[in-house]
Tab-separated table of C-alpha atoms and ligand atoms in Angstrom:
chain	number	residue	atom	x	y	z
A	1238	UNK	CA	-15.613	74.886	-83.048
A	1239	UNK	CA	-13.627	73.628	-86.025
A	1240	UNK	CA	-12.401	70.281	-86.813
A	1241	UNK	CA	-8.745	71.212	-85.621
A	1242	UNK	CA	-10.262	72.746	-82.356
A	1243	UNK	CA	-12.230	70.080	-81.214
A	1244	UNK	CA	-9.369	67.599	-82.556
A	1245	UNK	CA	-7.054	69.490	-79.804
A	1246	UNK	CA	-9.774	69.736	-77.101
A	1247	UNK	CA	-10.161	66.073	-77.786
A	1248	UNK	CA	-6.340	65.817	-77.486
A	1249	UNK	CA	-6.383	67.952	-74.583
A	1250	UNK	CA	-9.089	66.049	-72.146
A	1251	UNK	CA	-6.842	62.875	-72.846
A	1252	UNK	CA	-3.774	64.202	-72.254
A	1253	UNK	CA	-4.979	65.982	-69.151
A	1254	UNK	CA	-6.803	62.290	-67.544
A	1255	UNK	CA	-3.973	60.545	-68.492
A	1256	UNK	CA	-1.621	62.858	-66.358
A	1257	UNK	CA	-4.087	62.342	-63.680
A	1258	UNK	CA	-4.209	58.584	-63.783
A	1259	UNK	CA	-0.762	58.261	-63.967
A	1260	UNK	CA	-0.164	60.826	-61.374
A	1261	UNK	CA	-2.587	59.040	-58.807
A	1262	UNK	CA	-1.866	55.483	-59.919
A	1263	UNK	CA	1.777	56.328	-59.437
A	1264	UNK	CA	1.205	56.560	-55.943
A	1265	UNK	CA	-1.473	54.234	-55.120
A	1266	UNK	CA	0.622	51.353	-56.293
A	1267	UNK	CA	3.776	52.399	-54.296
A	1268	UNK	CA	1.161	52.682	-51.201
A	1269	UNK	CA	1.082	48.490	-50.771
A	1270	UNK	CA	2.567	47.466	-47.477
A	1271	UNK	CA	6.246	46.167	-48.196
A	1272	UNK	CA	7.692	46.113	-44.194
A	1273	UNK	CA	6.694	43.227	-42.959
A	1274	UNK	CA	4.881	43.740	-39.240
A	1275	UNK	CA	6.834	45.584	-36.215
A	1276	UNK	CA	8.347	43.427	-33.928
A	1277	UNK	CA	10.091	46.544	-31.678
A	1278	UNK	CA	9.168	48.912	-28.914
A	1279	UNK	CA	10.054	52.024	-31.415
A	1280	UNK	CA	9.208	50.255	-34.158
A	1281	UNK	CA	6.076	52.085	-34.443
A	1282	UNK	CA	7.369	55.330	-34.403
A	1283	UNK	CA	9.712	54.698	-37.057
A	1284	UNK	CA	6.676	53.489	-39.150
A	1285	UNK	CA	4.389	56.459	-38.410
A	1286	UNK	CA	7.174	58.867	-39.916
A	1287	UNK	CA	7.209	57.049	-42.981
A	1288	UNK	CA	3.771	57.010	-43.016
A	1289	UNK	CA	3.242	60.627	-42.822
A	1290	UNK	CA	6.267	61.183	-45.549
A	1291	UNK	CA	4.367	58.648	-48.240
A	1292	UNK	CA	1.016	60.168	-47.351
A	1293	UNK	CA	2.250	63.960	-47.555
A	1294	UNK	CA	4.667	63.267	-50.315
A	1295	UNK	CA	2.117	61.395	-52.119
A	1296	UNK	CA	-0.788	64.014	-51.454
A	1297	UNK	CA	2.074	66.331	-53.031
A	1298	UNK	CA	2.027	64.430	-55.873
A	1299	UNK	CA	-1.451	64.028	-56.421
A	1300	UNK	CA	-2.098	67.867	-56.059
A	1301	UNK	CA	0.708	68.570	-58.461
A	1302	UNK	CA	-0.882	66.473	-61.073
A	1303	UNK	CA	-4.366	67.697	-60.357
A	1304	UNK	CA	-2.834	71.081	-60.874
A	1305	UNK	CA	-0.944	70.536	-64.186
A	1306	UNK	CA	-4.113	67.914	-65.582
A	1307	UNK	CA	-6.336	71.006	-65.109
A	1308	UNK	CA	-3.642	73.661	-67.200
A	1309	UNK	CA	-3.961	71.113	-69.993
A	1310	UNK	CA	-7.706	70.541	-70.152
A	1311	UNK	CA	-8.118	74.693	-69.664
A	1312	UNK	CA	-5.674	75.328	-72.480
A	1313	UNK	CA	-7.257	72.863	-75.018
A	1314	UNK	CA	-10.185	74.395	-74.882
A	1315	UNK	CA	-8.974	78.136	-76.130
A	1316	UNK	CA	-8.128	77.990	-79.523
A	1317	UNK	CA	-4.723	80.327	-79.277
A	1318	UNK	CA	-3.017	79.358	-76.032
A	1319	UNK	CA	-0.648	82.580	-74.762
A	1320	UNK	CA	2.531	81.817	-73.357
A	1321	UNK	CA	2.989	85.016	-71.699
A	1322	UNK	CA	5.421	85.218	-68.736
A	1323	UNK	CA	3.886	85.686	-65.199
A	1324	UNK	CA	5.505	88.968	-64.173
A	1325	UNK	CA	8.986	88.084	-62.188
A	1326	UNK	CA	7.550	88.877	-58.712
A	1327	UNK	CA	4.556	86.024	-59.525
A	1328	UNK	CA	7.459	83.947	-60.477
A	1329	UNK	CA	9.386	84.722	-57.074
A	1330	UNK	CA	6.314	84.179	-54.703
A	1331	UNK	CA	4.970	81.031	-56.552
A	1332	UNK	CA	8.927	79.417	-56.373
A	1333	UNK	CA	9.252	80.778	-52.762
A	1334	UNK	CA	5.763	79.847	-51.237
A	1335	UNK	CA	5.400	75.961	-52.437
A	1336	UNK	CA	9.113	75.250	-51.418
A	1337	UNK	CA	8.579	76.604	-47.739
A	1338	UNK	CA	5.082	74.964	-47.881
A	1339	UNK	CA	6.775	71.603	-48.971
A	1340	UNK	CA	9.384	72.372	-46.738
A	1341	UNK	CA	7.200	72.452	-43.419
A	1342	UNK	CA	5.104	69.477	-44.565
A	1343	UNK	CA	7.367	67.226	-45.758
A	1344	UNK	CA	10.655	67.870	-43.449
A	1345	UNK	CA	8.946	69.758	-41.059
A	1346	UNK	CA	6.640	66.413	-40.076
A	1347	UNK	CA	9.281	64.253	-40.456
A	1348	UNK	CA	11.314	66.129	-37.859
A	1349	UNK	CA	8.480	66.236	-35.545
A	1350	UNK	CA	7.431	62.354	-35.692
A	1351	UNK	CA	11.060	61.248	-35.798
A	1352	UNK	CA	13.053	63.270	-33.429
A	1353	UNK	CA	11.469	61.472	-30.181
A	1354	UNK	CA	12.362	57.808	-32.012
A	1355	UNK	CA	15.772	59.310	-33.359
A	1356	UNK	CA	16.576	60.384	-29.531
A	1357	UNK	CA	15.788	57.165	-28.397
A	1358	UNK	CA	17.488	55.315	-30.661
A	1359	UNK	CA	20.909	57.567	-30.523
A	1360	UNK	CA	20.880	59.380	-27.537
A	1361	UNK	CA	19.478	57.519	-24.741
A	1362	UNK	CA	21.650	54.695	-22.669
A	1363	UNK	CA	19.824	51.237	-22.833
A	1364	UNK	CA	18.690	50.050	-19.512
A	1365	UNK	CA	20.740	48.346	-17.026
A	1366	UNK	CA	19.365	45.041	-17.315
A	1367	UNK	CA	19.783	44.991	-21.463
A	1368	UNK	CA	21.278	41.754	-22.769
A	1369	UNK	CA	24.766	42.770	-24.205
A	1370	UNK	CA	25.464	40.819	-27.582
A	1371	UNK	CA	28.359	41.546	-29.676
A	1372	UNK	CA	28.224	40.911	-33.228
A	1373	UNK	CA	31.001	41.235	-35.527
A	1374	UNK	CA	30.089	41.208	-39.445
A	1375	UNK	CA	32.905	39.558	-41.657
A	1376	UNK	CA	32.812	38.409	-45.124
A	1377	UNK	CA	30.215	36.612	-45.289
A	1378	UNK	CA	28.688	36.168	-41.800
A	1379	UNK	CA	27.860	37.375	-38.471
A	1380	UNK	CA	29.879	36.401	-35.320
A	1381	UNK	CA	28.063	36.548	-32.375
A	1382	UNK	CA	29.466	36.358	-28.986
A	1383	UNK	CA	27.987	36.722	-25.044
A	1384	UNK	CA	30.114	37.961	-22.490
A	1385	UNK	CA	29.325	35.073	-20.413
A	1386	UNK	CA	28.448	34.857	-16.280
A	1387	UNK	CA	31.401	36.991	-15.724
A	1388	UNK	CA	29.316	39.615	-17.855
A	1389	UNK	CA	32.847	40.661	-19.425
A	1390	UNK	CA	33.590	40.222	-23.095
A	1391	UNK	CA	36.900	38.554	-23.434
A	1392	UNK	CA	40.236	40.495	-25.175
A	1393	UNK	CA	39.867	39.939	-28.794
A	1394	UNK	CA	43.168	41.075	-30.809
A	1395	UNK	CA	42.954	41.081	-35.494
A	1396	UNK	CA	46.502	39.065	-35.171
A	1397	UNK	CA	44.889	36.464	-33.159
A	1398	UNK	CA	42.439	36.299	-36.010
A	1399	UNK	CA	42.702	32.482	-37.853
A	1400	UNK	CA	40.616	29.710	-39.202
A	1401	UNK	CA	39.593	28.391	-36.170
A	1402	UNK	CA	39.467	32.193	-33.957
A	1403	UNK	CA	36.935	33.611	-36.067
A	1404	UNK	CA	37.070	36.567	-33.963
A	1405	UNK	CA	40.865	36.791	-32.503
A	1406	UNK	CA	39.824	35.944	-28.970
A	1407	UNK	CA	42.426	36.138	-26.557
A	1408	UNK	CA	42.891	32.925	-24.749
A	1409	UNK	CA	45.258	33.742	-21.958
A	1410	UNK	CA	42.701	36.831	-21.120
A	1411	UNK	CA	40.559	35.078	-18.031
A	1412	UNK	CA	37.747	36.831	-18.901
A	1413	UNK	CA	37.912	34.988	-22.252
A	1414	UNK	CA	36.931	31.353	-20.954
A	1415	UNK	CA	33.088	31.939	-20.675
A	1416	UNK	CA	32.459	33.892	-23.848
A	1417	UNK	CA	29.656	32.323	-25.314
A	1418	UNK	CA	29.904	32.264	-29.246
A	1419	UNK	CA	27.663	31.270	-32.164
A	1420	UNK	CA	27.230	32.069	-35.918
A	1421	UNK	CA	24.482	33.986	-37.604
A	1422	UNK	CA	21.976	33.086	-34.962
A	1423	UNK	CA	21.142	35.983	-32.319
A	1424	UNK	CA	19.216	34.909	-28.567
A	1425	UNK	CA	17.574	37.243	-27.177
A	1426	UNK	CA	14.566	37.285	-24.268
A	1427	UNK	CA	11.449	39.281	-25.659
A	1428	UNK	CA	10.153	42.692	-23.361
A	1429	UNK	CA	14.313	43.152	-22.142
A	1430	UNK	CA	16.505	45.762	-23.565
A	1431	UNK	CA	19.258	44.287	-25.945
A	1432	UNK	CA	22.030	46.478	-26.492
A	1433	UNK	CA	24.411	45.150	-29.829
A	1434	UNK	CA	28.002	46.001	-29.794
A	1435	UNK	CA	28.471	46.024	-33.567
A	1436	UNK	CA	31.861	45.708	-35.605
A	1437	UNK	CA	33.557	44.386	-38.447
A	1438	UNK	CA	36.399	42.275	-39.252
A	1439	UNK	CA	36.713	43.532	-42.726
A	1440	UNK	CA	34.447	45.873	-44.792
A	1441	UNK	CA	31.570	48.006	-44.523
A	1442	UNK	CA	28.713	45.029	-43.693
A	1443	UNK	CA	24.959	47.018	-42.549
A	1444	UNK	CA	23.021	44.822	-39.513
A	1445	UNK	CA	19.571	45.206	-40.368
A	1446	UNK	CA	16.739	43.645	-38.998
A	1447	UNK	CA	13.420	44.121	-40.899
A	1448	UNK	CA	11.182	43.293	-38.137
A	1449	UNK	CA	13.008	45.300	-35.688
A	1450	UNK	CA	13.100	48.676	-37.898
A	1451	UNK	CA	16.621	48.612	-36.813
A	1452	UNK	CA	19.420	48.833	-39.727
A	1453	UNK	CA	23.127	49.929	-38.556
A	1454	UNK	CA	26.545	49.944	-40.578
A	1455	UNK	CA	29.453	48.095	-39.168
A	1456	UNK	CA	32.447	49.841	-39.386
A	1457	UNK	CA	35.722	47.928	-39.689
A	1458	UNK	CA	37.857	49.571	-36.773
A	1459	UNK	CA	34.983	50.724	-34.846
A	1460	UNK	CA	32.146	49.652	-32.058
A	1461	UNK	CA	28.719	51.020	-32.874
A	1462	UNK	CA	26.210	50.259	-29.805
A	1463	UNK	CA	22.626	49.597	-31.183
A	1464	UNK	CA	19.675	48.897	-28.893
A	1465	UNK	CA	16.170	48.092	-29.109
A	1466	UNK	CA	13.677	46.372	-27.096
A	1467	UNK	CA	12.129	42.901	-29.049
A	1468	UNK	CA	8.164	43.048	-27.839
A	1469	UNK	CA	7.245	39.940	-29.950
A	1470	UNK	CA	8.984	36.155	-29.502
A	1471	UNK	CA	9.954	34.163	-32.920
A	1472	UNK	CA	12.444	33.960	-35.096
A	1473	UNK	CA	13.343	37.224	-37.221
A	1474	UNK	CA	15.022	37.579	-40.312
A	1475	UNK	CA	18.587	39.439	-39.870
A	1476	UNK	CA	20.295	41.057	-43.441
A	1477	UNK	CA	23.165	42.704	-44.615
A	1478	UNK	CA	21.925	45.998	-46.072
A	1479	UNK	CA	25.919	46.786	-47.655
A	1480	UNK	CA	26.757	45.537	-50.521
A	1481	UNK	CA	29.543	44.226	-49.163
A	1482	UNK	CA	31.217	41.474	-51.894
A	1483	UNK	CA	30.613	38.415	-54.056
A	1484	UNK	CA	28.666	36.826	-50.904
A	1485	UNK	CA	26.912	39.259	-49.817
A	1486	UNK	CA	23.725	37.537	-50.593
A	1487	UNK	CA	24.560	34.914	-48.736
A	1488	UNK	CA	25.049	37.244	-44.863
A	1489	UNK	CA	21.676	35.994	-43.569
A	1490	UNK	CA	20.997	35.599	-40.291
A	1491	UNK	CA	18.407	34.950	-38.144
A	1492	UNK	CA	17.363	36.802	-34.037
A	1493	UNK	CA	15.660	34.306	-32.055
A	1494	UNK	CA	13.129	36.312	-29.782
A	1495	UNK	CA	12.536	33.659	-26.737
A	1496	UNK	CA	10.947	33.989	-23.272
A	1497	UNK	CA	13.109	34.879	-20.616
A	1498	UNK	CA	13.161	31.242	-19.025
A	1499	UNK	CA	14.344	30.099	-22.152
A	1500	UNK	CA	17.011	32.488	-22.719
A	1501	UNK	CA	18.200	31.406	-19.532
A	1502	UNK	CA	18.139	27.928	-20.831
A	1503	UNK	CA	19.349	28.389	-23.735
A	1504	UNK	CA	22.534	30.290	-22.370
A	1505	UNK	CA	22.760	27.635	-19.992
A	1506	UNK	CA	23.075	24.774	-21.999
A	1507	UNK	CA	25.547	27.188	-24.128
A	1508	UNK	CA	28.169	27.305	-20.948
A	1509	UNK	CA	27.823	23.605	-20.322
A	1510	UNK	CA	28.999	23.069	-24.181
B	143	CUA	CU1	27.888	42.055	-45.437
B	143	CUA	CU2	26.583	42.536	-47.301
């Protein structure tokens, strides 16, 4: 070999581990947990599709670089390196065959794992017995209300809307009286259906709960039911995922998973307030 040779083959082995560290590096420092732990009957299912798109996404990866590492260590060790063009029905089947094969994997998986926890999610009616909360984002907090023992949510009108009607409830509707309301703080009994009747007051505003894997935009004008069913009791973390103005930061909230006894306590000491 001569100096220049060995210089490029030298050149060439580095270049070709250093796309292979970064390649595999890449991914094994996205792979860290970052959701915290599941706290929801479908939870799981959300976090096994995710699962399968890192790993298969990431074994993607990893087999790309492997690929392209070993093109640059082959090449640097031929001293003249042809750039002849595969002929254009090589070119056709290696464009076609990888995107169908990354198709199926990546999509194709996806669809599989997610369809039964999309369907539940979006499809199915929530159980009879689910607690019914409404929540109604506004700039910058969450308005949560109960329909009360009547188990209807009073009439709510936007011109009724003022400093001290957060929500512009109808007073001279009867089904108003027991509405049970409270700010930014969600009760709920764990193992029981909740159903969330979500809207907005004003802008786009996104309900997500972390724990809950459940993450819903609010639409000003609209009610979106959300349900889930809480399997674990404490006190979860509730976020605005839309960036929805200055105080946006400041939308925190918090869903208060209880046992049923105390949910019933809780409400009950709510009505006698
Ligand atoms: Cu509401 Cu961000």
């Amino acid at each position: 070999m001569t100096d220049t040779a060995s210089q490029r083959s030298g050149l060439g082995t580095f270049l070709a581990f250093t796309v292979w560290f970064l390649g595999i590096g890449i991914v094994l420092l996205g792979a860290r947990r970052y959701l915290p732990p599941v706290a929801s009957e479908h939870g799981a299912g959300i976090d096994a599709m995710l699962l399968y798109l890192l790993v298969a996404t990431g074994s993607l990866v990893i087999i790309g670089h492997v690929v392209l590492g070993y093109f640059i260590l082959r090449s640097s060790r031929t001293a003249k390196v042809d750039a002849a063009l595969p002929s254009a029905k090589a070119q056709r089947v290696w464009s076609v065959l990888p995107a169908v094969a990354m198709t199926l994997i990546a999509e194709g998986g996806v669809l599989v794992l997610g369809i039964p926890v999309f369907s539940q999610l979006y499809t199915q009616e929530p159980p009879d017995n689910a607690v019914v909360v409404e929540v109604t984002g506004e700039q910058f907090t969450w308005n949560v209300r109960y329909p009360g023992p009547d188990g209807v949510f009073g009439r709510t009108a936007p011109t009724l809307i003022s400093q001290e009607n957060a929500i512009g409830l109808d007073p001279a509707d009867v089904a108003a009286a027991d509405d049970i309301q409270d700010l930014a703080l969600i009760h709920v009994p764990v193992n029981r259906a909740v159903l969330i009747k979500l809207r907005s007051k004003d802008v786009l505003h996104s309900f997500y709960l972390p724990n809950h894997r459940i993450k819903q935009d609010a639409v000003p004008g609209m009610t979106i039911d959300v349900w889930f069913t809480p399997t674990r009791e404490g006190e979860f973390e509730l976020a605005c995922a839309e960036l929805c103005g200055f105080g946006h930061y400041q939308m925190r909230g918090f869903l208060n998973v209880v046992s049923e006894s105390e949910f019933e306590q809780w409400l009950a000491d709510k009505q006698a307030n």
